[in-house]
mmCIF file of C-alpha atoms and ligand atoms in Angstrom:
data_model
loop_
_atom_site.group_PDB
_atom_site.id
_atom_site.type_symbol
_atom_site.label_atom_id
_atom_site.label_comp_id
_atom_site.label_asym_id
_atom_site.label_seq_id
_atom_site.Cartn_x
_atom_site.Cartn_y
_atom_site.Cartn_z
ATOM 1 C CA MET A 292 -0.002 0.268 -0.062
ATOM 2 C CA PRO A 293 1.382 3.650 -0.136
ATOM 3 C CA LEU A 294 2.637 5.156 2.592
ATOM 4 C CA VAL A 295 -0.126 6.275 5.120
ATOM 5 C CA SER A 296 0.154 9.454 7.387
ATOM 6 C CA GLY A 297 1.814 9.221 10.662
ATOM 7 C CA LEU A 298 -1.447 10.202 12.005
ATOM 8 C CA ASP A 299 -2.936 6.607 10.897
ATOM 9 C CA VAL A 300 0.187 4.847 12.664
ATOM 10 C CA ILE A 301 -0.767 6.566 15.984
ATOM 11 C CA GLN A 302 -4.656 5.984 15.639
ATOM 12 C CA GLU A 303 -4.091 2.277 14.747
ATOM 13 C CA CYS A 304 -1.506 1.537 17.553
ATOM 14 C CA THR A 305 -3.679 3.597 19.878
ATOM 15 C CA ALA A 306 -7.142 1.689 19.019
ATOM 16 C CA ARG A 307 -5.367 -1.596 18.890
ATOM 17 C CA GLY A 308 -3.066 -1.425 22.081
ATOM 18 C CA LEU A 309 -0.293 -1.311 20.368
ATOM 19 C CA VAL A 310 3.249 0.376 20.515
ATOM 20 C CA ALA A 311 4.946 1.467 16.826
ATOM 21 C CA GLY A 312 8.462 0.933 16.530
ATOM 22 C CA ALA A 313 10.064 3.765 14.652
ATOM 23 C CA PHE A 314 13.235 2.094 12.575
ATOM 24 C CA ASN A 315 15.927 4.511 11.217
ATOM 25 C CA THR A 316 17.143 3.502 7.483
ATOM 26 C CA THR A 317 19.703 4.451 5.627
ATOM 27 C CA ASN A 318 20.075 2.716 2.853
ATOM 28 C CA ILE A 319 18.627 -0.298 0.945
ATOM 29 C CA GLU A 320 19.857 -3.292 2.946
ATOM 30 C CA THR A 321 18.363 -1.429 6.135
ATOM 31 C CA THR A 322 14.887 -0.669 4.467
ATOM 32 C CA MET A 323 14.456 -4.158 3.126
ATOM 33 C CA GLY A 324 15.322 -5.790 6.724
ATOM 34 C CA ILE A 325 12.832 -3.218 8.384
ATOM 35 C CA VAL A 326 9.913 -4.183 6.007
ATOM 36 C CA ASP A 327 10.529 -7.718 5.650
ATOM 37 C CA ALA A 328 10.047 -7.713 9.465
ATOM 38 C CA ILE A 329 6.951 -5.685 9.596
ATOM 39 C CA GLU A 330 5.291 -8.177 6.915
ATOM 40 C CA LYS A 331 5.934 -10.890 9.366
ATOM 41 C CA VAL A 332 4.447 -9.256 12.291
ATOM 42 C CA GLY A 333 1.882 -7.193 11.275
ATOM 43 C CA VAL A 334 2.226 -4.148 13.348
ATOM 44 C CA PRO A 335 1.897 -0.485 12.141
ATOM 45 C CA THR A 336 5.441 1.364 11.790
ATOM 46 C CA PHE A 337 7.406 4.096 11.317
ATOM 47 C CA ILE A 338 10.526 4.027 8.796
ATOM 48 C CA GLN A 339 12.372 6.996 9.599
ATOM 49 C CA VAL A 340 15.456 8.782 8.579
ATOM 50 C CA ALA A 341 17.506 11.809 10.233
ATOM 51 C CA PRO A 342 19.272 14.576 7.969
ATOM 52 C CA THR A 343 22.550 12.914 9.572
ATOM 53 C CA ASN A 344 21.658 10.098 7.839
ATOM 54 C CA ALA A 345 20.186 11.376 4.533
ATOM 55 C CA ALA A 346 23.108 13.007 3.828
ATOM 56 C CA LEU A 347 24.343 10.076 1.749
ATOM 57 C CA SER A 348 21.378 9.778 -0.690
ATOM 58 C CA GLY A 349 18.915 12.848 0.057
ATOM 59 C CA PHE A 350 15.520 12.859 1.038
ATOM 60 C CA GLU A 351 13.901 12.108 -2.020
ATOM 61 C CA TYR A 352 16.360 8.930 -2.582
ATOM 62 C CA ILE A 353 14.906 7.816 0.624
ATOM 63 C CA TYR A 354 11.296 8.373 -0.285
ATOM 64 C CA ASP A 355 11.385 6.733 -3.362
ATOM 65 C CA MET A 356 13.666 3.362 -1.552
ATOM 66 C CA VAL A 357 11.095 3.308 0.843
ATOM 67 C CA SER A 358 7.687 3.835 -1.140
ATOM 68 C CA ARG A 359 8.633 1.353 -3.359
ATOM 69 C CA ARG A 360 9.532 -1.618 -1.108
ATOM 70 C CA LEU A 361 6.484 -0.968 0.171
ATOM 71 C CA ALA A 362 4.216 -0.617 -2.632
ATOM 72 C CA GLU A 363 2.935 -4.274 -2.227
ATOM 73 C CA THR A 364 2.839 -4.477 1.697
ATOM 74 C CA ARG A 365 -0.477 -4.590 3.649
ATOM 75 C CA VAL A 366 0.996 -3.259 6.953
ATOM 76 C CA PRO A 367 0.216 0.675 7.242
ATOM 77 C CA VAL A 368 3.958 2.630 7.502
ATOM 78 C CA ALA A 369 4.158 6.197 7.564
ATOM 79 C CA LEU A 370 7.743 7.779 6.234
ATOM 80 C CA HIS A 371 8.857 9.812 9.256
ATOM 81 C CA LEU A 372 11.681 12.683 9.649
ATOM 82 C CA ASP A 373 13.764 11.762 12.843
ATOM 83 C CA HIS A 374 15.412 14.885 14.690
ATOM 84 C CA GLY A 375 14.859 17.360 12.104
ATOM 85 C CA LYS A 376 16.826 20.031 14.348
ATOM 86 C CA SER A 377 15.958 23.207 11.212
ATOM 87 C CA LEU A 378 13.191 24.167 9.608
ATOM 88 C CA GLY A 379 14.773 23.752 6.700
ATOM 89 C CA ALA A 380 14.860 20.525 7.619
ATOM 90 C CA VAL A 381 11.165 20.050 8.101
ATOM 91 C CA GLU A 382 10.604 21.996 4.997
ATOM 92 C CA ASP A 383 12.984 19.921 2.864
ATOM 93 C CA ALA A 384 11.157 16.559 4.208
ATOM 94 C CA LEU A 385 7.880 17.711 3.558
ATOM 95 C CA ALA A 386 8.739 18.810 -0.397
ATOM 96 C CA ALA A 387 9.990 14.974 -0.584
ATOM 97 C CA ASP A 388 6.686 13.634 0.368
ATOM 98 C CA PHE A 389 7.467 12.324 3.899
ATOM 99 C CA THR A 390 4.356 11.473 5.723
ATOM 100 C CA SER A 391 5.491 12.502 9.663
ATOM 101 C CA ILE A 392 7.637 14.845 10.687
ATOM 102 C CA MET A 393 9.848 15.580 14.031
ATOM 103 C CA ILE A 394 10.882 19.548 14.849
ATOM 104 C CA ASP A 395 13.728 18.865 17.762
ATOM 105 C CA ALA A 396 14.334 22.095 18.928
ATOM 106 C CA SER A 397 14.560 20.618 22.019
ATOM 107 C CA GLU A 398 18.367 21.951 22.835
ATOM 108 C CA GLU A 399 16.846 25.598 22.736
ATOM 109 C CA PRO A 400 15.475 27.471 25.902
ATOM 110 C CA TYR A 401 11.987 26.694 26.597
ATOM 111 C CA ASP A 402 10.364 29.822 24.810
ATOM 112 C CA GLU A 403 12.387 29.311 21.562
ATOM 113 C CA ASN A 404 11.675 25.133 21.453
ATOM 114 C CA VAL A 405 7.928 26.784 21.689
ATOM 115 C CA ARG A 406 8.259 29.202 19.113
ATOM 116 C CA ILE A 407 10.643 26.804 16.090
ATOM 117 C CA SER A 408 7.797 23.802 17.077
ATOM 118 C CA SER A 409 5.089 26.041 16.761
ATOM 119 C CA ILE A 410 6.577 27.302 13.437
ATOM 120 C CA ALA A 411 6.946 23.802 12.508
ATOM 121 C CA ARG A 412 3.021 22.706 13.592
ATOM 122 C CA GLU A 413 2.294 25.807 10.943
ATOM 123 C CA MET A 414 4.208 24.010 8.248
ATOM 124 C CA THR A 415 3.248 20.897 8.509
ATOM 125 C CA PRO A 416 -0.171 19.976 6.700
ATOM 126 C CA ALA A 417 -2.708 19.080 9.192
ATOM 127 C CA ASP A 418 -3.328 15.598 8.059
ATOM 128 C CA LEU A 419 0.360 14.408 8.647
ATOM 129 C CA ALA A 420 2.045 14.292 12.089
ATOM 130 C CA LEU A 421 4.154 16.178 13.997
ATOM 131 C CA GLU A 422 6.395 15.162 16.636
ATOM 132 C CA ALA A 423 8.317 18.065 19.004
ATOM 133 C CA GLU A 424 10.551 17.240 21.987
ATOM 134 C CA LEU A 425 10.580 18.616 25.697
ATOM 135 C CA GLY A 426 13.532 17.590 27.488
ATOM 136 C CA SER A 427 16.784 17.073 25.749
ATOM 137 C CA ILE A 428 17.686 12.924 25.342
ATOM 138 C CA GLY A 429 21.473 12.332 25.787
ATOM 139 C CA GLY A 430 23.879 9.845 23.988
ATOM 140 C CA LYS A 431 24.772 10.091 20.629
ATOM 141 C CA GLU A 432 22.315 9.637 17.447
ATOM 142 C CA ASP A 433 24.817 7.944 15.025
ATOM 143 C CA ASP A 434 27.935 10.079 15.976
ATOM 144 C CA HIS A 435 25.976 13.619 16.793
ATOM 145 C CA GLY A 436 25.289 14.059 20.085
ATOM 146 C CA PRO A 437 23.328 16.942 21.908
ATOM 147 C CA GLU A 438 25.104 19.926 23.505
ATOM 148 C CA VAL A 439 22.347 19.878 26.358
ATOM 149 C CA GLU A 440 21.051 17.231 27.962
ATOM 150 C CA LEU A 441 17.624 17.120 30.176
ATOM 151 C CA SER A 442 15.452 15.354 31.567
ATOM 152 C CA THR A 443 11.441 16.525 30.563
ATOM 153 C CA ASP A 444 10.070 18.673 33.302
ATOM 154 C CA PRO A 445 7.019 17.306 33.914
ATOM 155 C CA SER A 446 5.629 20.772 35.048
ATOM 156 C CA GLN A 447 6.206 22.236 31.581
ATOM 157 C CA VAL A 448 4.372 19.477 29.844
ATOM 158 C CA GLU A 449 0.752 20.759 29.446
ATOM 159 C CA GLY A 450 2.009 24.235 28.689
ATOM 160 C CA PHE A 451 4.386 23.050 25.917
ATOM 161 C CA VAL A 452 1.690 20.360 24.498
ATOM 162 C CA THR A 453 -1.023 23.252 24.392
ATOM 163 C CA ALA A 454 1.106 26.360 22.571
ATOM 164 C CA VAL A 455 3.035 23.675 19.957
ATOM 165 C CA ARG A 456 -0.257 21.303 19.571
ATOM 166 C CA PRO A 457 2.245 18.415 18.287
ATOM 167 C CA ASP A 458 0.712 14.871 17.634
ATOM 168 C CA MET A 459 3.026 13.044 19.771
ATOM 169 C CA LEU A 460 5.967 14.114 22.384
ATOM 170 C CA ALA A 461 9.351 12.764 22.494
ATOM 171 C CA VAL A 462 10.380 12.660 26.333
ATOM 172 C CA SER A 463 13.834 12.534 28.146
ATOM 173 C CA VAL A 464 13.297 10.339 30.901
ATOM 174 C CA GLY A 465 16.157 8.017 31.571
ATOM 175 C CA ASN A 466 16.531 7.315 27.661
ATOM 176 C CA VAL A 467 19.518 7.671 26.220
ATOM 177 C CA HIS A 468 20.589 7.310 22.385
ATOM 178 C CA GLY A 469 22.636 4.585 21.649
ATOM 179 C CA TYR A 470 24.339 1.881 23.829
ATOM 180 C CA SER A 471 24.723 3.309 27.068
ATOM 181 C CA PRO A 472 25.111 0.997 30.105
ATOM 182 C CA THR A 473 23.094 3.788 32.117
ATOM 183 C CA ALA A 474 20.407 4.098 29.826
ATOM 184 C CA ALA A 475 17.170 2.975 32.051
ATOM 185 C CA ILE A 476 13.390 4.526 32.089
ATOM 186 C CA ASP A 477 12.418 6.385 35.216
ATOM 187 C CA PHE A 478 8.929 4.905 35.477
ATOM 188 C CA ASP A 479 7.674 7.591 37.851
ATOM 189 C CA LEU A 480 8.982 10.199 35.824
ATOM 190 C CA LEU A 481 7.182 8.757 32.562
ATOM 191 C CA ALA A 482 4.325 8.562 34.617
ATOM 192 C CA GLN A 483 4.141 12.239 35.924
ATOM 193 C CA VAL A 484 5.005 13.495 32.151
ATOM 194 C CA ARG A 485 2.021 11.058 30.851
ATOM 195 C CA ALA A 486 -0.506 12.435 33.366
ATOM 196 C CA ALA A 487 0.455 15.774 32.287
ATOM 197 C CA SER A 488 0.284 14.812 28.303
ATOM 198 C CA SER A 489 -3.269 15.148 26.223
ATOM 199 C CA VAL A 490 -0.959 13.795 23.251
ATOM 200 C CA PRO A 491 0.923 10.189 23.089
ATOM 201 C CA LEU A 492 4.580 9.898 24.345
ATOM 202 C CA VAL A 493 7.616 8.991 21.985
ATOM 203 C CA VAL A 494 10.619 6.979 23.589
ATOM 204 C CA HIS A 495 13.987 7.683 21.563
ATOM 205 C CA GLY A 496 16.843 5.269 22.385
ATOM 206 C CA GLY A 497 15.322 1.580 22.157
ATOM 207 C CA SER A 498 18.380 0.408 21.757
ATOM 208 C CA GLY A 499 19.974 0.538 24.862
ATOM 209 C CA LEU A 500 16.688 -0.300 26.665
ATOM 210 C CA PRO A 501 16.795 -3.385 28.702
ATOM 211 C CA PRO A 502 13.491 -5.635 26.821
ATOM 212 C CA GLU A 503 11.433 -5.874 30.421
ATOM 213 C CA GLN A 504 11.651 -1.802 29.936
ATOM 214 C CA LEU A 505 10.444 -1.892 26.613
ATOM 215 C CA GLY A 506 7.842 -4.332 27.452
ATOM 216 C CA ARG A 507 6.047 -1.676 29.773
ATOM 217 C CA LEU A 508 6.289 1.181 27.708
ATOM 218 C CA HIS A 509 2.625 0.679 26.405
ATOM 219 C CA GLU A 510 1.292 1.274 30.059
ATOM 220 C CA PHE A 511 2.518 4.486 29.769
ATOM 221 C CA GLY A 512 0.712 6.210 26.915
ATOM 222 C CA VAL A 513 4.128 5.503 24.683
ATOM 223 C CA VAL A 514 2.933 5.263 21.105
ATOM 224 C CA LYS A 515 6.422 5.170 19.426
ATOM 225 C CA VAL A 516 10.008 3.993 20.069
ATOM 226 C CA ASN A 517 12.656 4.850 17.848
ATOM 227 C CA VAL A 518 15.342 2.284 17.389
ATOM 228 C CA ALA A 519 18.414 2.954 14.985
ATOM 229 C CA SER A 520 22.150 1.491 16.810
ATOM 230 C CA ASP A 521 21.001 -2.059 16.736
ATOM 231 C CA LEU A 522 19.906 -1.914 13.218
ATOM 232 C CA ARG A 523 23.247 -0.316 12.249
ATOM 233 C CA ASN A 524 25.064 -2.635 14.059
ATOM 234 C CA ALA A 525 23.881 -5.249 12.699
ATOM 235 C CA MET A 526 24.558 -4.434 9.211
ATOM 236 C CA ILE A 527 28.110 -3.434 10.234
ATOM 237 C CA ARG A 528 28.883 -6.593 12.139
ATOM 238 C CA ALA A 529 27.636 -8.768 9.205
ATOM 239 C CA PHE A 530 30.289 -7.351 6.772
ATOM 240 C CA GLY A 531 32.955 -7.172 9.580
ATOM 241 C CA GLU A 532 32.237 -10.920 10.179
ATOM 242 C CA ALA A 533 32.283 -11.826 6.485
ATOM 243 C CA TYR A 534 35.618 -9.961 6.070
ATOM 244 C CA ALA A 535 37.036 -11.460 9.069
ATOM 245 C CA ALA A 536 36.184 -14.824 7.999
ATOM 246 C CA ASN A 537 37.580 -14.378 4.465
ATOM 247 C CA PRO A 538 39.651 -11.378 3.742
ATOM 248 C CA GLN A 539 39.421 -11.920 0.154
ATOM 249 C CA GLU A 540 35.368 -11.845 0.113
ATOM 250 C CA VAL A 541 34.155 -10.436 -2.766
ATOM 251 C CA SER A 542 30.188 -11.560 -3.028
ATOM 252 C CA LEU A 543 28.464 -8.219 -2.070
ATOM 253 C CA ILE A 544 25.262 -9.792 -2.912
ATOM 254 C CA ARG A 545 25.748 -12.733 -0.670
ATOM 255 C CA VAL A 546 26.880 -10.317 2.438
ATOM 256 C CA SER A 547 24.406 -7.880 1.833
ATOM 257 C CA THR A 548 21.633 -10.476 1.927
ATOM 258 C CA GLN A 549 23.138 -11.832 5.249
ATOM 259 C CA ALA A 550 22.877 -8.054 6.441
ATOM 260 C CA VAL A 551 19.269 -7.716 5.479
ATOM 261 C CA ALA A 552 18.351 -10.635 7.181
ATOM 262 C CA ALA A 553 20.412 -9.705 10.289
ATOM 263 C CA ILE A 554 18.486 -6.327 10.307
ATOM 264 C CA SER A 555 15.238 -8.118 9.890
ATOM 265 C CA ASP A 556 15.529 -10.174 12.961
ATOM 266 C CA VAL A 557 16.647 -7.080 14.892
ATOM 267 C CA VAL A 558 13.655 -5.334 14.134
ATOM 268 C CA GLU A 559 11.000 -8.684 14.595
ATOM 269 C CA ARG A 560 12.595 -8.855 17.806
ATOM 270 C CA ARG A 561 12.258 -5.432 18.445
ATOM 271 C CA ILE A 562 8.699 -4.998 17.645
ATOM 272 C CA ARG A 563 8.096 -8.028 19.605
ATOM 273 C CA MET A 564 9.362 -6.906 23.240
ATOM 274 C CA LEU A 565 7.672 -3.677 22.460
ATOM 275 C CA ASN A 566 4.285 -5.645 22.010
ATOM 276 C CA PRO A 567 4.517 -8.558 24.439
ATOM 277 C CA SER A 568 0.719 -9.306 23.970
ATOM 278 C CA ALA A 569 0.775 -9.519 20.244
ATOM 279 C CA ALA A 570 3.853 -10.961 20.292
HETATM 280 P P1 13P B 826 19.142 4.462 19.365
HETATM 281 O O1 13P B 826 20.030 4.366 18.492
HETATM 282 O O2 13P B 826 19.831 3.823 20.858
HETATM 283 O O3 13P B 826 18.382 2.940 18.884
HETATM 284 O O4 13P B 826 18.145 5.570 19.476
HETATM 285 C C1 13P B 826 17.425 5.814 18.075
HETATM 286 C C2 13P B 826 16.618 6.862 17.818
HETATM 287 O O5 13P B 826 16.199 7.565 19.495
HETATM 288 C C3 13P B 826 17.012 7.818 17.037
HETATM 289 O O6 13P B 826 16.419 8.735 17.068
#
């Protein structure tokens, strides 16, 4: 089916009590691995790319690749801009027909975050989803880290959501991008944020969180969980292992096919961890 709006993914997941995985792609192998897993599990999903990872190809190429691979798929999937750190990135993703947008002005002071995120709201058509971030998530997204790392302040949530009107809110509640040994959800803080938010929540940093924590997020109003490092590492590991086993290896297609299978396996396991009742 054609790409659906992020609003449709949110709506269907909310109605079915599911949490959507949001998996970062960079290339054809990652895209194929993600979609193979989605087809097996049947849970609505976001496929996403941050500007840092679209640097190689551009948003149009990512759109073409993802929409072409999804044409024969029956599971609803939205193409999401991850960590749009500028209004220019939002504009570029919309021009490339992305169906879901993140504005991330979370490193700015509160008022500036509200101002920039509100402009992104105005730019984003009402039938597409907008994610905004309050509190700044630590760790590194690929090799880019935030200058500020700050937990979401529950007392700011209601005002932020009222002012910006996002469709979902990314929160910083102990989650960290990448493989951090200290990543752990503070469920008390998450519960306070949830109580203050009229929109569903997004948890970034899905690779480093323990499975039992991922399996509880649906109880706390979380509708979307981002996973990137795990997929990237699966692909790099497939190539690393092939080279280590045979430095003369030249079958790119064999190793690429192994990488797709490894990525698919990671995605399937993450979707099942997020949705223990659907497993
Ligand atoms: P991980 O790399 O920890 O999975 O986090 C990904 C992410 O949150 C992308 O926005």
